[in-house]
Short mmCIF file of C-alpha atoms in Angstrom, two decimals:
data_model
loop_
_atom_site.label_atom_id
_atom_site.label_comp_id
_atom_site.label_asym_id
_atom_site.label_seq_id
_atom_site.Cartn_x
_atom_site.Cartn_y
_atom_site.Cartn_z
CA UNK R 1 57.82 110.50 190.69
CA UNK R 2 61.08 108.78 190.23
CA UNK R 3 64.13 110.77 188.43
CA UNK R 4 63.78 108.35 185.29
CA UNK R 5 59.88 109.08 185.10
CA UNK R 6 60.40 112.93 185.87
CA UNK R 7 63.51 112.68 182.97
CA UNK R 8 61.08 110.75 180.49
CA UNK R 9 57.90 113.61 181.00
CA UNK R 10 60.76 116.29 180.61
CA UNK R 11 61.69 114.57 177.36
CA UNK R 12 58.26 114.48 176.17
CA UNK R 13 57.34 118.07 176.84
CA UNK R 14 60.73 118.72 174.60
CA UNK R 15 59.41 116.86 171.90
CA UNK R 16 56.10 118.63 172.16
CA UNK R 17 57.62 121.85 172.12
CA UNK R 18 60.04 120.93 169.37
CA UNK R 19 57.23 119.68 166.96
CA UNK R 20 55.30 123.10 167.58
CA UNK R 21 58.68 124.86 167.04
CA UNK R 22 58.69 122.63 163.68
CA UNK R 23 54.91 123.90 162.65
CA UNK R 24 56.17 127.41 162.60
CA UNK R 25 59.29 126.88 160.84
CA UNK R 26 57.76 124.63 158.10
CA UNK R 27 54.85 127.32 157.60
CA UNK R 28 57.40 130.18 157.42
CA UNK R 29 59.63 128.10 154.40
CA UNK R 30 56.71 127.09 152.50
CA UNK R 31 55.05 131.07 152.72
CA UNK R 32 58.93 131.89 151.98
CA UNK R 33 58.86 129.51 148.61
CA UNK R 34 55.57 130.78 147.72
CA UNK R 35 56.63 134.71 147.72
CA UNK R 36 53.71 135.51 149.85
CA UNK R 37 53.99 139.05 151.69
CA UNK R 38 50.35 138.55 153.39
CA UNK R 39 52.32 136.63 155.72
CA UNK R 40 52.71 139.86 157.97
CA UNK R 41 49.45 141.01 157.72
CA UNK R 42 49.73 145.11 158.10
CA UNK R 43 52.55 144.97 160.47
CA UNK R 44 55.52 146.60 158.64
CA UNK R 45 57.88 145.51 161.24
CA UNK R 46 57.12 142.45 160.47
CA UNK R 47 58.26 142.44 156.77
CA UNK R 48 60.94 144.61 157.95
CA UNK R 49 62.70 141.60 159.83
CA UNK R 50 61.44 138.78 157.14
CA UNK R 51 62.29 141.08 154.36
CA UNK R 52 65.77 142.00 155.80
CA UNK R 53 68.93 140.32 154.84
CA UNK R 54 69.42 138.64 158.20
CA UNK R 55 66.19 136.72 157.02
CA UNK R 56 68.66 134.73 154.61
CA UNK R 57 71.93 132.87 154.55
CA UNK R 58 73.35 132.18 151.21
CA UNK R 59 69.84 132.76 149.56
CA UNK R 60 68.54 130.30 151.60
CA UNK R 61 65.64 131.17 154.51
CA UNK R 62 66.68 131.14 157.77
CA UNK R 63 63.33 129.52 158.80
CA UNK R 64 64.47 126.80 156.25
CA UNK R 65 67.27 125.91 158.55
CA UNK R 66 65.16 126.13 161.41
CA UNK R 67 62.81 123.73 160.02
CA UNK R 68 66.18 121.26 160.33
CA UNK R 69 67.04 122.41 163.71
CA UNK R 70 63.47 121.95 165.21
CA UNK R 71 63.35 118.42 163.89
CA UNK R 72 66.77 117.28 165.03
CA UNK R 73 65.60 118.54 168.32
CA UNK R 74 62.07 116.71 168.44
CA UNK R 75 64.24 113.88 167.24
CA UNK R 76 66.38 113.69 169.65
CA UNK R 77 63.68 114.62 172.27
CA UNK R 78 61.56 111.60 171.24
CA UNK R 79 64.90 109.23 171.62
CA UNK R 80 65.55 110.65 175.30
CA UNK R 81 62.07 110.41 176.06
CA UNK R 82 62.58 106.43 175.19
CA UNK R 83 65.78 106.28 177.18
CA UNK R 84 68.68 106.58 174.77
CA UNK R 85 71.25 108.12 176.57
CA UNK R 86 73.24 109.72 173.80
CA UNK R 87 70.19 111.59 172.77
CA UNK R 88 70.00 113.33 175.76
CA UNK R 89 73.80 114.91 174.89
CA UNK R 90 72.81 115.58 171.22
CA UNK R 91 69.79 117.00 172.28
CA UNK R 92 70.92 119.28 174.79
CA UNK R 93 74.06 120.48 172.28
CA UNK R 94 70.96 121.05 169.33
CA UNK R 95 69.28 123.10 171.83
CA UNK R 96 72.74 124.97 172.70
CA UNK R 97 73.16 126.18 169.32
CA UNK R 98 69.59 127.24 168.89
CA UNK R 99 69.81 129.35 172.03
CA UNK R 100 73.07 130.59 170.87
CA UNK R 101 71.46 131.60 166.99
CA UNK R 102 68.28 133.33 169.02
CA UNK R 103 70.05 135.25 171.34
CA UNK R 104 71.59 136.90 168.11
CA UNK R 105 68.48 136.88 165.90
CA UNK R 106 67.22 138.91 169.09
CA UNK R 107 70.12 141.50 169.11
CA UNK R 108 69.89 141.72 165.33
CA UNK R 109 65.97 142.56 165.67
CA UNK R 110 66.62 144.79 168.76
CA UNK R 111 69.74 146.96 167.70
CA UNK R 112 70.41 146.50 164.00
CA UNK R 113 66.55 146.57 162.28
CA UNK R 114 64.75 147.70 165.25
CA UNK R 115 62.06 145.85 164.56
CA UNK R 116 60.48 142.61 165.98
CA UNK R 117 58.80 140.05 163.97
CA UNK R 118 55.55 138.32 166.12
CA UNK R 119 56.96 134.71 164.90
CA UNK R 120 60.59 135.02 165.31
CA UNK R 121 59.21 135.80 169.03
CA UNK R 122 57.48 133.35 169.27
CA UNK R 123 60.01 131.26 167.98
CA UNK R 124 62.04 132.50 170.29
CA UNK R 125 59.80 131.64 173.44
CA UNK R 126 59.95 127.90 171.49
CA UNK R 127 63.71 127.80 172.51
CA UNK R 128 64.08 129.34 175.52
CA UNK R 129 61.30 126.84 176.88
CA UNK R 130 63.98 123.76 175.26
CA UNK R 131 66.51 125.51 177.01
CA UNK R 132 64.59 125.34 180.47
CA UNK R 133 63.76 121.38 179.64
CA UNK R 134 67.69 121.11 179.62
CA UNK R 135 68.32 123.17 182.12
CA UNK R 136 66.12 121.26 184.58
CA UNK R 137 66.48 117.51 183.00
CA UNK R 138 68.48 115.57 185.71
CA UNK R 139 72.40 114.61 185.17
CA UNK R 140 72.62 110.79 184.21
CA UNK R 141 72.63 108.32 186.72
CA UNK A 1 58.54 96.91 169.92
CA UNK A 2 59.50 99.45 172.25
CA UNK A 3 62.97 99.84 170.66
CA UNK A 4 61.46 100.69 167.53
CA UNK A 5 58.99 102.94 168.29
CA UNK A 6 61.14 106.73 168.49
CA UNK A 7 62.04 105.74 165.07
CA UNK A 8 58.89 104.71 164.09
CA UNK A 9 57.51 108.49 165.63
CA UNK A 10 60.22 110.51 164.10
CA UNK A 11 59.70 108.83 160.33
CA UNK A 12 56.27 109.63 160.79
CA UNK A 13 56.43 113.24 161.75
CA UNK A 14 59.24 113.36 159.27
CA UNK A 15 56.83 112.25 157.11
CA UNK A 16 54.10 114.19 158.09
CA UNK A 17 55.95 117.46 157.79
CA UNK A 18 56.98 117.02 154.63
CA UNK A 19 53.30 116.36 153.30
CA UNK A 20 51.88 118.86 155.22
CA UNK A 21 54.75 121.63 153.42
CA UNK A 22 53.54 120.24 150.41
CA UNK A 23 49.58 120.24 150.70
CA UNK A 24 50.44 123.99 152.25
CA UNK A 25 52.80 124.94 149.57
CA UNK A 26 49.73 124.59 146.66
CA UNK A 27 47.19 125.90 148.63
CA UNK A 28 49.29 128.93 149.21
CA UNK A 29 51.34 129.21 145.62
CA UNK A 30 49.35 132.19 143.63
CA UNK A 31 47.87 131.68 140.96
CA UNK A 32 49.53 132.80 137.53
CA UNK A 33 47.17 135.85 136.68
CA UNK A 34 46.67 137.32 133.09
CA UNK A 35 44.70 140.38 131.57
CA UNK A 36 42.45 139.23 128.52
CA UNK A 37 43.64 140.82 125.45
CA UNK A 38 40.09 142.77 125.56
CA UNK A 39 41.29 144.43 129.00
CA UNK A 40 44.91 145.38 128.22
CA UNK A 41 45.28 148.80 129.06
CA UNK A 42 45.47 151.21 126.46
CA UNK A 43 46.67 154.41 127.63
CA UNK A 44 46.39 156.36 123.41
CA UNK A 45 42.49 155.06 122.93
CA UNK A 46 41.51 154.98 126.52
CA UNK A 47 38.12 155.96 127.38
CA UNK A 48 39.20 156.37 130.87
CA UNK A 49 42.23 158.49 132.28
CA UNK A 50 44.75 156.40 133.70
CA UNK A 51 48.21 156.77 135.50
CA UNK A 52 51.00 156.32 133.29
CA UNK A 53 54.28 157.09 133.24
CA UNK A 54 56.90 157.18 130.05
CA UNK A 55 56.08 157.16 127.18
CA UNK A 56 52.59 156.38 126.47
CA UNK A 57 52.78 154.13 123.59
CA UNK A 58 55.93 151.89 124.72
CA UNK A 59 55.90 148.40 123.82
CA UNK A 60 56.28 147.19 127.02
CA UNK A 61 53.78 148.02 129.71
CA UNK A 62 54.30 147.51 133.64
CA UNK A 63 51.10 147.70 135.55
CA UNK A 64 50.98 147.75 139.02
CA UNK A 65 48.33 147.41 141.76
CA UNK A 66 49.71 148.86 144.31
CA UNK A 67 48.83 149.71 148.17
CA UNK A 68 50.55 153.01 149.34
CA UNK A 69 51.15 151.77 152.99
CA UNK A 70 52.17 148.32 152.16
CA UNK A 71 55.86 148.33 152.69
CA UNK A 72 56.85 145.82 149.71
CA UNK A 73 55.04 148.32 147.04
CA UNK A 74 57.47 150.63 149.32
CA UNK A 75 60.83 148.73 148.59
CA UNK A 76 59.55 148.63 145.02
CA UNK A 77 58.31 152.05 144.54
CA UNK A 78 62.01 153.22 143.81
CA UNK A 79 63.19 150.54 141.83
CA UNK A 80 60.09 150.90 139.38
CA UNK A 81 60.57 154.66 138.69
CA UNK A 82 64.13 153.76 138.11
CA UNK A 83 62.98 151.42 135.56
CA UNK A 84 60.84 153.56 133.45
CA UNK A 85 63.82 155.97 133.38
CA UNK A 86 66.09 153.56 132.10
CA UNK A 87 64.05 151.40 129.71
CA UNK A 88 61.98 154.84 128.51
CA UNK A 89 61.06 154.73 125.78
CA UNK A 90 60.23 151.33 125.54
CA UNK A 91 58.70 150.74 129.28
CA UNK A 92 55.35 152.31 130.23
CA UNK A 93 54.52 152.09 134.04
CA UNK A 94 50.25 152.35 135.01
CA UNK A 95 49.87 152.69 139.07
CA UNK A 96 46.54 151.23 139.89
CA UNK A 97 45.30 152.02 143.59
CA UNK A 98 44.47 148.57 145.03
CA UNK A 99 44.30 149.90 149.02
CA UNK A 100 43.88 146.86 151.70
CA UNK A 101 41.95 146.67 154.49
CA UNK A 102 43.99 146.08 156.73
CA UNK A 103 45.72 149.44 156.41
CA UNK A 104 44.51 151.67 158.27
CA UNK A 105 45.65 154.74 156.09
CA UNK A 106 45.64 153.29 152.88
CA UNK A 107 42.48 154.19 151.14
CA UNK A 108 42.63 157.55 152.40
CA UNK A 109 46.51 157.78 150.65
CA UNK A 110 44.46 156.48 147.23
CA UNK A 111 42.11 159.31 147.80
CA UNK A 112 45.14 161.47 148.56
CA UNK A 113 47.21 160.69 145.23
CA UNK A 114 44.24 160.80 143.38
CA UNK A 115 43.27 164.34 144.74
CA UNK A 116 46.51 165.40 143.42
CA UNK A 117 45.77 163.78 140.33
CA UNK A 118 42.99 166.00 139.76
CA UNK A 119 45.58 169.08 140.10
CA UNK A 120 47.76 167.18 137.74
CA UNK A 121 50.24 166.00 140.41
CA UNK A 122 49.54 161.99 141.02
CA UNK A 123 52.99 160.71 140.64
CA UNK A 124 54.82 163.41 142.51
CA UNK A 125 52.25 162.46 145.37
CA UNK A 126 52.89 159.01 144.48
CA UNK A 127 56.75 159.15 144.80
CA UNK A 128 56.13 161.23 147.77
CA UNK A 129 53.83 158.93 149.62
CA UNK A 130 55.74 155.83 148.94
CA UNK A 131 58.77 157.74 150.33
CA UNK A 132 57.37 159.01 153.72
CA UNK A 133 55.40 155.96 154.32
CA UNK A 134 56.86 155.02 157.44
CA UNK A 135 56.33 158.37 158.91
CA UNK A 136 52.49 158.90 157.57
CA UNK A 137 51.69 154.79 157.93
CA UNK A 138 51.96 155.12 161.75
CA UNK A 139 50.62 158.47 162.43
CA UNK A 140 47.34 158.65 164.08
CA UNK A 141 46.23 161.80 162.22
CA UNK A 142 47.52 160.73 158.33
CA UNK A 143 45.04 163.25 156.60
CA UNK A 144 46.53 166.08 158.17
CA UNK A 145 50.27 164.84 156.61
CA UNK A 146 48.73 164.26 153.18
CA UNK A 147 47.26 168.10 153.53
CA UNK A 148 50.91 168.79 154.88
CA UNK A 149 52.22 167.11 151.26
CA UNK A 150 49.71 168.62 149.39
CA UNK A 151 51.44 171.85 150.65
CA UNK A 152 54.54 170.76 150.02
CA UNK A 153 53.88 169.89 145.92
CA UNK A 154 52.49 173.75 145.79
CA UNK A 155 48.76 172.53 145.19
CA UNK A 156 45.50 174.46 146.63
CA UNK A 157 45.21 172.52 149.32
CA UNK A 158 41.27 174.17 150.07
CA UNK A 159 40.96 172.06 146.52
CA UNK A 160 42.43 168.97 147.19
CA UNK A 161 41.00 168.46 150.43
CA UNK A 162 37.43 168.41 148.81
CA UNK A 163 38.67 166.12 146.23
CA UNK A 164 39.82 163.60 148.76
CA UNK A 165 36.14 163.99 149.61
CA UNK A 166 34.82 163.70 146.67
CA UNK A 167 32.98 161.65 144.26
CA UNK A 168 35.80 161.78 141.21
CA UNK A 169 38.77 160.36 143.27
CA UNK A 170 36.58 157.73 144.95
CA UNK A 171 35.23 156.55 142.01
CA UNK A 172 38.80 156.51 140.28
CA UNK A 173 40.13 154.49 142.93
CA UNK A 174 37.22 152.30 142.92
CA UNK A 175 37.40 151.50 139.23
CA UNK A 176 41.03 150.54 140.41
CA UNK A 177 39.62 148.04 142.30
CA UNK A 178 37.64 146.69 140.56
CA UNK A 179 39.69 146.24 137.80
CA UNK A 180 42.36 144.19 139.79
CA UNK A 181 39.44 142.13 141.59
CA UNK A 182 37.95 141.26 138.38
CA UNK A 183 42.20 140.44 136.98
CA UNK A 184 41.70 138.11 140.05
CA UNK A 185 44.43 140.44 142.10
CA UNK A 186 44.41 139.59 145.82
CA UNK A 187 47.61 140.98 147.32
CA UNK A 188 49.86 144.34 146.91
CA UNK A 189 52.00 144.66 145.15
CA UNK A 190 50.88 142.37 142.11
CA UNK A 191 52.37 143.70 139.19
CA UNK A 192 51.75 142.95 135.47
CA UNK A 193 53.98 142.50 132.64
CA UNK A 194 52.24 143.79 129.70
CA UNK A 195 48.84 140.77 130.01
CA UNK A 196 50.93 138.54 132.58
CA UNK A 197 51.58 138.70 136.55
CA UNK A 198 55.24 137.96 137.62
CA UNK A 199 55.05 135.60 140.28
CA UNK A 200 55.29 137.17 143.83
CA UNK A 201 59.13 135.41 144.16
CA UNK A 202 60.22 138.02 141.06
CA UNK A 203 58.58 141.00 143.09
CA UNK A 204 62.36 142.05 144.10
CA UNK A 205 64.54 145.04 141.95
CA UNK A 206 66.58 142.39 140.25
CA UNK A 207 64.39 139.79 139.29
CA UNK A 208 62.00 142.87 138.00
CA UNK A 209 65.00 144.37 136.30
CA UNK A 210 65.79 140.90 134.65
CA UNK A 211 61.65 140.44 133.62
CA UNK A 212 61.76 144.00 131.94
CA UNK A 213 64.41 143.41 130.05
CA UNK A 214 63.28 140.08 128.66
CA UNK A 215 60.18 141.67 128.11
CA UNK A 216 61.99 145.01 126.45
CA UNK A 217 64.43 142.75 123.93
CA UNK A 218 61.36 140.23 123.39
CA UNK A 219 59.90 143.11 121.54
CA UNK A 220 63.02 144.61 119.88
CA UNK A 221 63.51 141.17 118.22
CA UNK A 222 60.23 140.39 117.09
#
């Protein structure tokens, strides 16, 4: 496989990843809008971290803003994957600040609520997969 | 063609995502419940004993259908006692048991607080549930911790362990049920207004605050 073919599956997989990264986020806002609390089933740790004031910034959901962030990312994803060279430096600064924002949603959930939420996990995994498609995406030519 | 097509993929998904938060959004959004006039509770003329507290015969009545290990009628629990003490005597609270299936512990709580009831003691097992709910919710042997509270609120414990057993408190919290299934309730808590649910985005101390108080000079003024 050449390095432009190997870039342009990387790429793809991104934008995969992003758009199931998207999913999650848009399901979280809309259960957020709605007031639902079924969301977390009967785990309590779950509505402990949803519920918490970490789960907000300036009233708004934090699942809000990473309904932006995942679709910035599968945007820019989908223009690497076509060959736009630019994208590949917005992309891989998106996916910077999203690691950056999970590594402290993690400490928050580890030392400050002590209590993990099953989607901000998975969420999580979501990110540190994008950072492992930047990590391993070949420097430009 | 080819130039065009990321921006043909990311206006679509765009797209997409947008309808999709939509079509989710209604199918999700509660409906607005409401308690026929016929079915308002009615704690002077009641046939059947219910859980109030305050003042009986306030104009303004909060029902709630509650679920003692779900941790939102948890946060709540305080800020609705707090109400009733600051609106009394115009603010009546009813507790209705609504237990969920998912919770492991929760019907046997119901059958707890109701077993107090039956020594006259509901809503200090009530307040004392809500309040060690993180301690009995994950605890493999919960009935032995209800016995333990039982204890603790000075009731005969040889009593109230039959009456968790027994027919009375299951068919009180029962009727509970089946009261909020037939008001259409699904989820804990769901709390009515005197005949009207407050949406589950009010279900927060302020906003309930803010909707008794409407409620509260709504009836001073008419």
């Amino acid at each position: 496989m050449t390095r432009s073919r190997f870039r342009t599956a990387l790429y793809a997989v991104a934008a995969f990843v992003s758009l199931v990264g998207l999913a999650e986020a848009t399901y979280l806002t809309v259960i957020y809008l709605t007031g639902a609390t079924a969301v977390c089933g009967g785990s309590a740790s779950c509505f402990e971290v949803l519920g918490s004031k970490y789960a907000r910034i300036a009233g708004i959901p934090i699942a809000a803003f990473g309904t932006v962030a995942y679709f910035s990312a599968f945007s820019f994803a989908t223009f690497a994957a076509f060959g736009y060279p630019r994208a590949r430096t917005f992309f891989a600064l998106m996916v910077g600040a999203m690691f950056g924002f999970t590594l402290w949603l993690l400490f928050v959930q580890a030392f400050l609520l002590h209590a993990f939420c099953r989607y901000c996990l998975f969420s999580a995994a979501m990110i540190f997969l994008l950072a492992g498609i930047v990590a391993a995406s070949p420097p430009s030519d | 063609m080819k130039r065009r097509l990321p921006f043909v993929i990311v206006i679509l998904v765009a797209l997409l995502t947008l309808v999709s938060g939509v079509v989710l959004h209604r199918a999700k959004r509660p409906p607005v419940l409401t308690i026929p006039k016929e079915q308002i509770a009615s704690a002077a003329n009641s046939t059947e004993s219910i859980h109030v507290r305050g003042n009986p015969d306030a104009p303004v009545t909060l029902e709630e259908f509650g679920d003692f290990q779900c941790p939102p009628c948890g946060k709540l629990a305080g800020a609705i006692a707090q109400l009733e003490h600051d609106y009394h005597p115009r603010l009546r609270v009813i507790f209705r048991n609504f237990p969920l299936v998912t919770h492991a512990h929760a019907r046997d709580a119901a059958l707890a607080a109701e077993a107090a009831g039956l020594q006259g003691r509901f809503w200090e097992m009530h307040d004392l549930l809500y309040r060690e709910q993180s301690v009995w919710s994950k605890a493999e042997n919960a009935r032995a911790l209800f016995n333990a509270y039982a204890g603790i609120l000075g009731l005969n414990i040889e009593r109230f362990e039959k009456d968790m057993a027994g027919d009375k408190a299951q068919a009180r919290v029962k009727s509970d049920q089946q009261r909020g299934a037939t008001l259409g309730v699904q989820n804990t808590p769901t709390i009515f207004l005197n005949d009207r649910a407050l949406p589950p985005t009010d279900l927060n101390p302020d906003s309930l605050r803010g909707a008794v108080d409407a409620a509260a000079k709504n009836v001073k003024s008419s």
